[in-house]
Short mmCIF file of N, CA and C in Angstrom, two decimals:
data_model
loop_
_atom_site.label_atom_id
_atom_site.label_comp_id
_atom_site.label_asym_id
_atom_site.label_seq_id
_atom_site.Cartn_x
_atom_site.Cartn_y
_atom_site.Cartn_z
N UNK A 124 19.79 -301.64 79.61
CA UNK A 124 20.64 -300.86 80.50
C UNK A 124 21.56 -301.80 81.26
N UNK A 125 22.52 -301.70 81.38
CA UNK A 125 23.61 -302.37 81.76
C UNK A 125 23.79 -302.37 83.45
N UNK A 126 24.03 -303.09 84.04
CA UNK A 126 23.67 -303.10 85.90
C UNK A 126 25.16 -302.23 85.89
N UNK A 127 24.87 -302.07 87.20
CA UNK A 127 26.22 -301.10 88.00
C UNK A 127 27.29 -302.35 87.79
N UNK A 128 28.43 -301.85 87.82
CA UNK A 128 29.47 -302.89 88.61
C UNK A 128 29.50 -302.39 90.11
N UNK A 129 30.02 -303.64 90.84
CA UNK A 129 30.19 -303.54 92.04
C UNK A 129 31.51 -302.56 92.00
N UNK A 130 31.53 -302.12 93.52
CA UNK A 130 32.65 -301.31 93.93
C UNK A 130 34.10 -302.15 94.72
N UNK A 131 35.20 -301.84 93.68
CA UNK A 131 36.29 -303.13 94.11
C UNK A 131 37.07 -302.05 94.96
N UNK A 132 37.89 -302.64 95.79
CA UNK A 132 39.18 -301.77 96.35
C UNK A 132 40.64 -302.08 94.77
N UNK A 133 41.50 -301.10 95.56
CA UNK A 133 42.36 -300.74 94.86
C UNK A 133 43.13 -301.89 95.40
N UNK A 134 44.86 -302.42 94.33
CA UNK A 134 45.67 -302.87 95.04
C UNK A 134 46.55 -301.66 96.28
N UNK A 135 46.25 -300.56 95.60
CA UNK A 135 46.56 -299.50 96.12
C UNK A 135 46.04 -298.88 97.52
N UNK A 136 46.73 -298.97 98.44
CA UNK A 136 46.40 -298.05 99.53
C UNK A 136 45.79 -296.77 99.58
N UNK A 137 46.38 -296.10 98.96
CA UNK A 137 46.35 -294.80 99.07
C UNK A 137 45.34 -294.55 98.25
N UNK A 138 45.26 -294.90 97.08
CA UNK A 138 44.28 -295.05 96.27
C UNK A 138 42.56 -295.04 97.18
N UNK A 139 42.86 -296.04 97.95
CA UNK A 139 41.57 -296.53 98.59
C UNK A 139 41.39 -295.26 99.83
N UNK A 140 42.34 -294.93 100.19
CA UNK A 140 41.83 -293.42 101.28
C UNK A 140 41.91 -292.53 100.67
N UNK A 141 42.44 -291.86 99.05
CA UNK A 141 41.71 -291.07 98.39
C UNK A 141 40.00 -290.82 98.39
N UNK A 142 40.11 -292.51 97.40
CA UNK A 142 38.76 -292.80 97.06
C UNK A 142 37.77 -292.30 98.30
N UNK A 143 38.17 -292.98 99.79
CA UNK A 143 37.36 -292.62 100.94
C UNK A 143 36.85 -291.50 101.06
N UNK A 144 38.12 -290.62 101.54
CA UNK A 144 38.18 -289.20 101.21
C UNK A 144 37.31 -288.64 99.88
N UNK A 145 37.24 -289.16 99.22
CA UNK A 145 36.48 -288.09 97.98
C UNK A 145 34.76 -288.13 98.64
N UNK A 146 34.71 -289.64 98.57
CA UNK A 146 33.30 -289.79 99.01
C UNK A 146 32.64 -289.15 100.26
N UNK A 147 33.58 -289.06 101.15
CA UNK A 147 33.24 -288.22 102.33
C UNK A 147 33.10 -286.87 102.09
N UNK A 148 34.04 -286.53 101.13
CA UNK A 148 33.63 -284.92 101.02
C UNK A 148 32.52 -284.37 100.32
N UNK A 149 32.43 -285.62 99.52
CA UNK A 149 31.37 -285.31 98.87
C UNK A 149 29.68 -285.09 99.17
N UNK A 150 29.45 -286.48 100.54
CA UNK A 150 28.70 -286.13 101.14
C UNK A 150 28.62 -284.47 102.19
N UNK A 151 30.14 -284.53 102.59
CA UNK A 151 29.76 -282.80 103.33
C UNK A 151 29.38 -281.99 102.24
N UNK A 152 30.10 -282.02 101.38
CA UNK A 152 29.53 -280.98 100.43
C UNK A 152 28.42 -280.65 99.85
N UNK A 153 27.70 -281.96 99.60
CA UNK A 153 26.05 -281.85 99.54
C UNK A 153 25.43 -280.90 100.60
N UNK A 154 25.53 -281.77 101.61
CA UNK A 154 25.11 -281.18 102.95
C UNK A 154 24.71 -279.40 102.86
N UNK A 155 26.67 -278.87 102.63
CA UNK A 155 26.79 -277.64 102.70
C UNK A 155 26.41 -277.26 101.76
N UNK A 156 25.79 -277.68 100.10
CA UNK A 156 25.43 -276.92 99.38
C UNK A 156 24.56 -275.86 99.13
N UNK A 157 23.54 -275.71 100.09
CA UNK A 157 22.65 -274.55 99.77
C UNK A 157 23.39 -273.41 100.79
N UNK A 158 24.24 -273.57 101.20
CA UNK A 158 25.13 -272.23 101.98
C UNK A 158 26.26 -271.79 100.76
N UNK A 159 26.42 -272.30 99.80
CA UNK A 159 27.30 -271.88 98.86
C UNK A 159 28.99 -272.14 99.41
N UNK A 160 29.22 -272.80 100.69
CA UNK A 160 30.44 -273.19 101.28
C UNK A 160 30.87 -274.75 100.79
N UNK A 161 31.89 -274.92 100.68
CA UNK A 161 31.96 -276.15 100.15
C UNK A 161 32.39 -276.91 101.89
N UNK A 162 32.87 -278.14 101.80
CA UNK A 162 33.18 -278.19 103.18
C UNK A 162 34.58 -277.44 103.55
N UNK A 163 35.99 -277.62 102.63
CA UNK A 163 36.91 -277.06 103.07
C UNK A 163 36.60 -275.65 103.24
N UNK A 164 35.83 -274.49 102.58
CA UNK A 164 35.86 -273.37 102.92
C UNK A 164 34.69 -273.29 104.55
N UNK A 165 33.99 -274.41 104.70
CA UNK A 165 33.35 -274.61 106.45
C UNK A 165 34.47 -274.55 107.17
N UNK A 166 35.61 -275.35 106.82
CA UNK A 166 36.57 -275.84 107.64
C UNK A 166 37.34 -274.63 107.81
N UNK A 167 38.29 -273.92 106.78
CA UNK A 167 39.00 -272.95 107.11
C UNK A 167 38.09 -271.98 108.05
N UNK A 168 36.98 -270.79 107.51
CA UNK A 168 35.99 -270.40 108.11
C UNK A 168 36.35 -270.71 109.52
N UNK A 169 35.55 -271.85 109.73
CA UNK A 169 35.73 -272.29 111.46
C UNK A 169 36.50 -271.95 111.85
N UNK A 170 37.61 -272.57 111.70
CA UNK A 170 38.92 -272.61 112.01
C UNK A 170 39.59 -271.40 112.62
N UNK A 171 39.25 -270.36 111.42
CA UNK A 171 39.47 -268.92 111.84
C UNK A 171 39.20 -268.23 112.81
N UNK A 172 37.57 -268.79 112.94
CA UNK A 172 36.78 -268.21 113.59
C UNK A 172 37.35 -268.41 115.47
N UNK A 173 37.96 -269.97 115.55
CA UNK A 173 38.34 -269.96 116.72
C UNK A 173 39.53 -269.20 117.17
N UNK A 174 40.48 -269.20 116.06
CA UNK A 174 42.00 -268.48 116.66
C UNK A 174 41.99 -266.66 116.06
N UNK A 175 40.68 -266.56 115.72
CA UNK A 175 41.25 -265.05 115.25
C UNK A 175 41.46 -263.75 115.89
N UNK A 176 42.20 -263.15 115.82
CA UNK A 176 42.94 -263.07 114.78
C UNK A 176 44.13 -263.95 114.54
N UNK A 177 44.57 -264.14 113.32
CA UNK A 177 45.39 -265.61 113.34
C UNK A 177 46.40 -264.94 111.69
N UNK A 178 47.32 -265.18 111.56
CA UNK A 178 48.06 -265.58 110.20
C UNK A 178 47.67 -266.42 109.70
N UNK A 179 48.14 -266.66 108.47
CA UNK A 179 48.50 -267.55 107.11
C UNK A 179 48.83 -269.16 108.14
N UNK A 180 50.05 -268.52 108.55
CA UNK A 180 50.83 -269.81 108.97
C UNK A 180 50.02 -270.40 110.24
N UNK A 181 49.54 -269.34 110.92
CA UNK A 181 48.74 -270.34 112.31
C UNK A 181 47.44 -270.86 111.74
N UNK A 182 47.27 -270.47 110.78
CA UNK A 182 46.00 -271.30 110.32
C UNK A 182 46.05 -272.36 109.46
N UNK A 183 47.22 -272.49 109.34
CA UNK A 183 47.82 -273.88 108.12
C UNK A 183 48.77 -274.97 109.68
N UNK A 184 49.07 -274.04 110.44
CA UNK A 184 49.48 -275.41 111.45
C UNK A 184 48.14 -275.74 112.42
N UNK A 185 47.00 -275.07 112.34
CA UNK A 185 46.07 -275.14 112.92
C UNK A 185 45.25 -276.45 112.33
N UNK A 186 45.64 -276.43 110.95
CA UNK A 186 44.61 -277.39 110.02
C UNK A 186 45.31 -278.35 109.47
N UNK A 187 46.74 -278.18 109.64
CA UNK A 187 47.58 -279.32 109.09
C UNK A 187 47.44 -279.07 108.01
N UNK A 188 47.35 -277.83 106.84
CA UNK A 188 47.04 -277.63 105.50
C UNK A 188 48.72 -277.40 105.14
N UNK A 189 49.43 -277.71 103.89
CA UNK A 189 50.12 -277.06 103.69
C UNK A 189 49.33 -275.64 103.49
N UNK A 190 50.85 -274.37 103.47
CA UNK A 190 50.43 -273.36 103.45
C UNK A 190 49.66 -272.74 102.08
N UNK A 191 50.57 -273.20 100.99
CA UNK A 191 50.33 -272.94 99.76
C UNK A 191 49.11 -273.18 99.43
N UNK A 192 48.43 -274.54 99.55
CA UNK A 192 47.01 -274.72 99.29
C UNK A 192 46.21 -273.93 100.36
N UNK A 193 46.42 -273.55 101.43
CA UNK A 193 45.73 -272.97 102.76
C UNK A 193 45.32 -271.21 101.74
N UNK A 194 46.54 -270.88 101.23
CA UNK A 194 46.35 -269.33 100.93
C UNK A 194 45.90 -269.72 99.25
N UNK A 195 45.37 -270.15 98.49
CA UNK A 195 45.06 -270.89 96.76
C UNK A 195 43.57 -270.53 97.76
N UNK A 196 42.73 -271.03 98.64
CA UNK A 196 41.58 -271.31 99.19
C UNK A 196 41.38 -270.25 99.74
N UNK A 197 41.59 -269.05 100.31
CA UNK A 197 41.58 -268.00 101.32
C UNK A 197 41.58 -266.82 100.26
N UNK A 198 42.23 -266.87 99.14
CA UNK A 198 41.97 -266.13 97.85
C UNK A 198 40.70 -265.57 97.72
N UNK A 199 39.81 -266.96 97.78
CA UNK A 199 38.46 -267.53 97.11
C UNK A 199 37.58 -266.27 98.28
N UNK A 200 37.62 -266.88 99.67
CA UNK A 200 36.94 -266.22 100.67
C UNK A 200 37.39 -264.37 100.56
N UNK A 201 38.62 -264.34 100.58
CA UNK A 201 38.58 -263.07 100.59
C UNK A 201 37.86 -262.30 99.54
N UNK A 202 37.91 -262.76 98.29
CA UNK A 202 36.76 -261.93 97.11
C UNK A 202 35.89 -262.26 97.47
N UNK A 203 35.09 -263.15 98.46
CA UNK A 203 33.71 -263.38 98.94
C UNK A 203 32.93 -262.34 99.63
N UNK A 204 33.98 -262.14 100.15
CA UNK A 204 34.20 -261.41 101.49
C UNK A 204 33.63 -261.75 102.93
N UNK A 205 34.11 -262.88 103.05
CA UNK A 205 34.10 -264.12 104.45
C UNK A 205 34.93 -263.71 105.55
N UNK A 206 36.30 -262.96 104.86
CA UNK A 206 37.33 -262.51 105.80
C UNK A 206 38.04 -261.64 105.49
N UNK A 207 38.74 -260.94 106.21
CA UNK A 207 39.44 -259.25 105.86
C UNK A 207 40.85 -259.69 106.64
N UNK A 208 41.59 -258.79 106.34
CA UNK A 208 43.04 -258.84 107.28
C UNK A 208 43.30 -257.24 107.57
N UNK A 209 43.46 -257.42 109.16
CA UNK A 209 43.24 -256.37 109.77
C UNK A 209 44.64 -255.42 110.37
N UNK A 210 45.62 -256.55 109.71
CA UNK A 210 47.10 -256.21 109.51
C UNK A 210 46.98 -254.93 109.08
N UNK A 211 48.21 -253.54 109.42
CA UNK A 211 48.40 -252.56 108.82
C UNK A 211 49.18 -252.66 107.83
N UNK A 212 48.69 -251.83 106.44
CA UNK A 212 49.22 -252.24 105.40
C UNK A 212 50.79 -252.18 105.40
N UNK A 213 51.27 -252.92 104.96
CA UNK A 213 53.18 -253.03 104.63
C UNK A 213 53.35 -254.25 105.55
N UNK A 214 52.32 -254.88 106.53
CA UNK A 214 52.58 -255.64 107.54
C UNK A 214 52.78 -257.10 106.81
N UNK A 215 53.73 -257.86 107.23
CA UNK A 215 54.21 -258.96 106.02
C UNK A 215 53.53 -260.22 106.82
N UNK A 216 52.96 -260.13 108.27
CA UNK A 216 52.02 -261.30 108.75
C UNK A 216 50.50 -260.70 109.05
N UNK A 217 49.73 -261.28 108.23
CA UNK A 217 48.29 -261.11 108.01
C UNK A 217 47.99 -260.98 109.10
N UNK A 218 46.86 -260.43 109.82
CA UNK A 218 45.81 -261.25 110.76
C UNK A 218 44.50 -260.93 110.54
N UNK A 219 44.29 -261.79 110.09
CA UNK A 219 42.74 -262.49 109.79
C UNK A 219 41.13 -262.42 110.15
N UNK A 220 40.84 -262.17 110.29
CA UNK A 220 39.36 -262.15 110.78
C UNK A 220 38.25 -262.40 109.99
N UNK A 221 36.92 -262.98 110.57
CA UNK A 221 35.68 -263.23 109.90
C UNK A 221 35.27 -262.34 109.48
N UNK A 222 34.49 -261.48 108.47
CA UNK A 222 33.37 -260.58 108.27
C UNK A 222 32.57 -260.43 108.71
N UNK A 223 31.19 -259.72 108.90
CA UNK A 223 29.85 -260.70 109.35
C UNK A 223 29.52 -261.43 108.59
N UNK A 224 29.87 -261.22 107.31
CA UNK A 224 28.97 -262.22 106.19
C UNK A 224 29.63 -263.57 106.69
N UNK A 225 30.92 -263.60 106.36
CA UNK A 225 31.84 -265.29 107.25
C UNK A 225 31.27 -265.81 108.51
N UNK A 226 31.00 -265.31 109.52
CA UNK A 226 30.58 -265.26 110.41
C UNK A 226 29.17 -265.57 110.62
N UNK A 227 28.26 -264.74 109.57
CA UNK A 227 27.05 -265.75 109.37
C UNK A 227 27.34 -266.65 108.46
N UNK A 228 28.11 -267.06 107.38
CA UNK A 228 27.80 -268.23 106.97
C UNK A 228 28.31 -269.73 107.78
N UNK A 229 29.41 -269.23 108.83
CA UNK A 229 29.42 -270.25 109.79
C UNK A 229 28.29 -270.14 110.27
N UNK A 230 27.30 -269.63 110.80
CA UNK A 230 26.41 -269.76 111.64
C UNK A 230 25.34 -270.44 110.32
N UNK A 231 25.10 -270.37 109.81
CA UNK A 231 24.23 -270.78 108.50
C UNK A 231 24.75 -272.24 107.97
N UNK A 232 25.62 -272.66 108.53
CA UNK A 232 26.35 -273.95 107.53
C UNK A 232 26.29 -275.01 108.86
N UNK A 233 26.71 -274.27 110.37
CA UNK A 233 27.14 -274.97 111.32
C UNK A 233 26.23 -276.67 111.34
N UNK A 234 24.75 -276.28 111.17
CA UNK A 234 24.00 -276.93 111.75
C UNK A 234 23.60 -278.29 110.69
N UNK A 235 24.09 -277.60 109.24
CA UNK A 235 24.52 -278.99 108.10
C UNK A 235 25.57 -279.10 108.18
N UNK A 236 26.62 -278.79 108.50
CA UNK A 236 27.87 -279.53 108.77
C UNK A 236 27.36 -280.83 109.92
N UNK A 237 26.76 -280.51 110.89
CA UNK A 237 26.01 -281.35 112.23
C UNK A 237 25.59 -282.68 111.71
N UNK A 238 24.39 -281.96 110.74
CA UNK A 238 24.05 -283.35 109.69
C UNK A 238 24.75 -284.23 109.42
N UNK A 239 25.59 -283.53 108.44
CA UNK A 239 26.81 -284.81 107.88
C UNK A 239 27.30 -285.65 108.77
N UNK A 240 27.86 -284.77 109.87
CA UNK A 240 28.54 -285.60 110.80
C UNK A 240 27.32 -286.77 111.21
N UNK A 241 26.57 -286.55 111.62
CA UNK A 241 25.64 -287.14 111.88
C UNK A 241 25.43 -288.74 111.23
N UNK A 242 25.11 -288.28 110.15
CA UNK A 242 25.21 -289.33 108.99
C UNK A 242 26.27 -290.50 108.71
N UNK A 243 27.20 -289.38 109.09
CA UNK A 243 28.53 -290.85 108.72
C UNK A 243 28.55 -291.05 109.83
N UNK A 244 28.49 -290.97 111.15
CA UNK A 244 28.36 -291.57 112.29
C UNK A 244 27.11 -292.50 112.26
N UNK A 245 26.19 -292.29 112.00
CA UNK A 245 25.09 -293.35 111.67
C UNK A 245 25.63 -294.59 110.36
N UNK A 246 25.53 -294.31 109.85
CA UNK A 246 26.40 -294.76 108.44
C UNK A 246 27.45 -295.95 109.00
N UNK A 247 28.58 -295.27 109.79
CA UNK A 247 29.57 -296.72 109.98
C UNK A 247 29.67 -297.12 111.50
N UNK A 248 28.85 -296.15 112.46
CA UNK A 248 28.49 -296.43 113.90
C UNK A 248 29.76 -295.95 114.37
N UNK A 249 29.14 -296.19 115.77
CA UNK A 249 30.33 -294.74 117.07
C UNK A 249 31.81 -295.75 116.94
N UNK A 250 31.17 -297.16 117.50
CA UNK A 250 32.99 -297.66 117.34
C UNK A 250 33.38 -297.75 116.19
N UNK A 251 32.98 -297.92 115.41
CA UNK A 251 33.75 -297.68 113.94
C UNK A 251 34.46 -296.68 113.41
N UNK A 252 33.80 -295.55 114.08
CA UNK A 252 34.46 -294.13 113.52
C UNK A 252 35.12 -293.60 114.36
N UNK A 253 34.94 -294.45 115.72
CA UNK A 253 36.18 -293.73 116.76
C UNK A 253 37.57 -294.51 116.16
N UNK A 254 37.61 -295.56 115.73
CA UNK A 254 38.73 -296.87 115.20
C UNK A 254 39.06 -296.43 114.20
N UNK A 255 38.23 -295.46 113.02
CA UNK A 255 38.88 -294.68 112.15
C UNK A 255 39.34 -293.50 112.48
N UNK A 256 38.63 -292.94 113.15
CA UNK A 256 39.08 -291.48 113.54
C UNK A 256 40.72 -291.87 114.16
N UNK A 257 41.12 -292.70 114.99
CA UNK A 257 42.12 -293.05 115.70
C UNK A 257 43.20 -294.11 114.81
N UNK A 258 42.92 -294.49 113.78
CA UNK A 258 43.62 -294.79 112.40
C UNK A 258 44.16 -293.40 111.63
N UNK A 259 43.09 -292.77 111.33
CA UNK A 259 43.50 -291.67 110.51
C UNK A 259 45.06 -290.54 111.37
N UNK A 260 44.47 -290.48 112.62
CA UNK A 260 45.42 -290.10 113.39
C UNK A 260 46.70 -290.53 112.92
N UNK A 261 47.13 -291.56 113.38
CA UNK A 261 48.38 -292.80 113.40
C UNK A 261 49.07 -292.42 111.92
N UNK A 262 48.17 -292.43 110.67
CA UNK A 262 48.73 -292.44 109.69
C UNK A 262 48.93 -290.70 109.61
N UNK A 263 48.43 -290.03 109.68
CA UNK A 263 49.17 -288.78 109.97
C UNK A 263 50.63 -288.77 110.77
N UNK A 264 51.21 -289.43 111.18
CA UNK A 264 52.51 -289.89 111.63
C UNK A 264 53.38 -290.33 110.99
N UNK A 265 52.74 -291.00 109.78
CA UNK A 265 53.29 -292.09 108.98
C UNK A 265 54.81 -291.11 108.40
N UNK A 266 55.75 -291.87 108.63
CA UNK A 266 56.62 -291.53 108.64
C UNK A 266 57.44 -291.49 107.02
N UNK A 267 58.01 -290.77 106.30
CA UNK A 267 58.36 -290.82 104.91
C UNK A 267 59.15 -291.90 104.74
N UNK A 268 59.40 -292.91 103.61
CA UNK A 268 60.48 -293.96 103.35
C UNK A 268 61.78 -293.58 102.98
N UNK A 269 62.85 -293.80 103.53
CA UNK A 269 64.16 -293.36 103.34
C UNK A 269 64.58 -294.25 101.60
N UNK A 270 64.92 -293.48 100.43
CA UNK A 270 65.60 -294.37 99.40
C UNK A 270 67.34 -294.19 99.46
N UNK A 271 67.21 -295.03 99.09
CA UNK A 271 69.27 -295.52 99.29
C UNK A 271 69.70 -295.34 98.15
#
Protein backbone atom coordinates (compact mmCIF):
# COMPACT_ATOMS: atom_id res chain seq x y z
CA UNK A 1 0.00 0.00 0.00
CA UNK A 2 1.45 3.10 -0.99
CA UNK A 3 1.77 6.01 2.03
CA UNK A 4 -0.36 9.20 1.63
CA UNK A 5 1.44 12.07 0.02
CA UNK A 6 1.77 14.97 2.07
CA UNK A 7 -0.57 17.95 1.56
CA UNK A 8 1.30 20.82 -0.63
CA UNK A 9 -0.20 24.39 -1.11
CA UNK A 10 -1.01 25.64 -4.45
CA UNK A 11 1.17 28.28 -6.40
CA UNK A 12 -2.26 29.50 -6.51
CA UNK A 13 -4.04 31.64 -4.06
CA UNK A 14 -7.23 31.12 -4.64
CA UNK A 15 -6.76 27.72 -5.23
CA UNK A 16 -5.58 27.40 -1.57
CA UNK A 17 -8.93 29.27 -0.07
CA UNK A 18 -10.98 27.09 -2.29
CA UNK A 19 -9.21 24.12 -1.09
CA UNK A 20 -9.80 25.74 2.67
CA UNK A 21 -13.21 26.35 2.01
CA UNK A 22 -14.03 22.85 0.73
CA UNK A 23 -12.52 21.32 3.80
CA UNK A 24 -14.41 23.46 6.11
CA UNK A 25 -17.55 22.68 4.60
CA UNK A 26 -17.01 19.59 4.63
CA UNK A 27 -16.48 19.23 8.17
CA UNK A 28 -19.98 21.33 8.74
CA UNK A 29 -21.51 19.10 6.63
CA UNK A 30 -20.64 16.00 8.44
CA UNK A 31 -21.66 17.59 11.50
CA UNK A 32 -25.12 18.48 9.86
CA UNK A 33 -25.55 15.19 8.32
CA UNK A 34 -28.01 13.30 10.30
CA UNK A 35 -30.48 16.51 10.01
CA UNK A 36 -30.46 15.95 6.23
CA UNK A 37 -29.33 19.95 5.95
CA UNK A 38 -26.24 20.44 4.35
CA UNK A 39 -24.47 23.50 5.89
CA UNK A 40 -25.49 26.08 3.16
CA UNK A 41 -29.17 25.04 3.45
CA UNK A 42 -28.35 25.67 7.83
CA UNK A 43 -27.16 28.90 6.61
CA UNK A 44 -29.93 30.16 4.31
CA UNK A 45 -32.64 28.53 6.87
CA UNK A 46 -31.09 30.71 9.64
CA UNK A 47 -30.75 33.43 7.89
CA UNK A 48 -34.39 33.53 7.06
CA UNK A 49 -35.33 32.73 10.10
CA UNK A 50 -33.86 36.09 11.46
CA UNK A 51 -35.23 38.64 8.79
CA UNK A 52 -38.53 36.97 7.98
CA UNK A 53 -40.42 37.78 6.32
CA UNK A 54 -37.69 38.71 3.82
CA UNK A 55 -37.35 38.52 -0.29
CA UNK A 56 -35.08 36.83 -2.66
CA UNK A 57 -32.96 39.91 -2.70
CA UNK A 58 -32.80 40.68 1.19
CA UNK A 59 -31.72 37.38 1.70
CA UNK A 60 -28.90 37.33 -0.91
CA UNK A 61 -27.66 40.89 0.51
CA UNK A 62 -28.15 39.40 3.88
CA UNK A 63 -25.66 36.46 2.97
CA UNK A 64 -23.59 38.09 0.44
CA UNK A 65 -24.92 35.16 -1.95
CA UNK A 66 -25.25 36.15 -5.41
CA UNK A 67 -28.90 36.03 -6.12
CA UNK A 68 -28.96 33.42 -8.76
CA UNK A 69 -27.21 30.77 -6.68
CA UNK A 70 -29.33 32.11 -3.45
CA UNK A 71 -32.76 31.13 -5.51
CA UNK A 72 -30.82 27.43 -7.52
CA UNK A 73 -30.73 26.56 -3.34
CA UNK A 74 -34.23 27.85 -2.08
CA UNK A 75 -35.74 25.67 -5.03
CA UNK A 76 -34.36 22.68 -3.05
CA UNK A 77 -36.04 23.93 0.46
CA UNK A 78 -39.14 24.92 -0.99
CA UNK A 79 -39.97 21.16 -2.37
CA UNK A 80 -38.78 20.26 1.16
CA UNK A 81 -40.98 22.26 2.51
CA UNK A 82 -38.57 24.33 4.96
CA UNK A 83 -40.23 27.53 3.59
CA UNK A 84 -43.43 28.95 1.91
CA UNK A 85 -43.89 32.52 0.44
CA UNK A 86 -46.59 34.25 1.89
CA UNK A 87 -46.63 36.88 -0.94
CA UNK A 88 -50.17 37.18 -2.66
CA UNK A 89 -50.13 35.43 -5.72
CA UNK A 90 -49.17 37.83 -8.92
CA UNK A 91 -46.88 39.51 -6.17
CA UNK A 92 -43.39 39.83 -8.09
CA UNK A 93 -41.37 40.21 -4.41
CA UNK A 94 -41.58 36.97 -2.42
CA UNK A 95 -41.76 37.04 1.28
CA UNK A 96 -40.51 34.20 2.78
CA UNK A 97 -41.02 32.40 5.78
CA UNK A 98 -39.95 29.16 7.75
CA UNK A 99 -42.48 26.23 7.92
CA UNK A 100 -42.55 24.41 11.12
CA UNK A 101 -40.75 21.68 9.56
CA UNK A 102 -37.73 24.65 8.64
CA UNK A 103 -38.10 25.88 11.78
CA UNK A 104 -37.59 22.63 13.49
CA UNK A 105 -34.88 21.66 11.45
CA UNK A 106 -33.11 24.86 12.56
CA UNK A 107 -33.84 23.91 15.92
CA UNK A 108 -32.57 20.22 15.21
CA UNK A 109 -29.27 21.27 13.34
CA UNK A 110 -28.61 24.48 15.64
CA UNK A 111 -26.77 22.57 18.27
CA UNK A 112 -24.36 20.57 15.45
CA UNK A 113 -23.80 23.50 13.69
CA UNK A 114 -22.38 24.60 17.63
CA UNK A 115 -20.18 21.53 17.30
CA UNK A 116 -18.49 22.38 14.23
CA UNK A 117 -17.95 25.67 15.23
CA UNK A 118 -16.59 24.37 18.13
CA UNK A 119 -14.14 22.20 16.52
CA UNK A 120 -12.52 24.51 14.19
CA UNK A 121 -12.16 26.86 16.95
CA UNK A 122 -10.40 24.13 18.90
CA UNK A 123 -8.66 22.96 15.78
CA UNK A 124 -6.78 26.42 14.90
CA UNK A 125 -7.48 28.29 18.45
CA UNK A 126 -9.42 31.71 19.36
CA UNK A 127 -6.49 33.98 17.99
CA UNK A 128 -6.12 32.21 15.00
CA UNK A 129 -9.58 32.28 13.90
CA UNK A 130 -10.26 35.72 15.04
CA UNK A 131 -6.92 36.67 12.44
CA UNK A 132 -8.80 34.59 9.94
CA UNK A 133 -12.12 35.52 10.53
CA UNK A 134 -10.69 39.30 10.15
CA UNK A 135 -8.61 38.22 6.89
CA UNK A 136 -11.53 36.70 5.33
CA UNK A 137 -13.33 39.99 5.97
CA UNK A 138 -10.57 42.28 4.19
CA UNK A 139 -10.56 39.99 1.23
CA UNK A 140 -14.22 40.32 0.81
CA UNK A 141 -13.19 43.94 -0.18
CA UNK A 142 -10.74 42.81 -2.44
CA UNK A 143 -11.18 44.99 -5.00
CA UNK A 144 -11.48 43.67 -8.96
CA UNK A 145 -8.16 44.31 -11.26
CA UNK A 146 -8.67 46.96 -13.84
CA UNK A 147 -7.24 45.37 -17.59
CA UNK A 148 -6.00 48.04 -20.08
Amino acid sequence: MEAAKPITSSACHCINLRRAANAVTGCYDKALAGTGLTLNQYSMLSNLQKLEPCSVAELSRQMRLERTTLVRNLKAMYAAGWIYDEAPPGNRKSQMRLTQAGAEKVREAKPLWKQAQEHLEAYLGKETLQKLTETLLSLERLPAMHQE
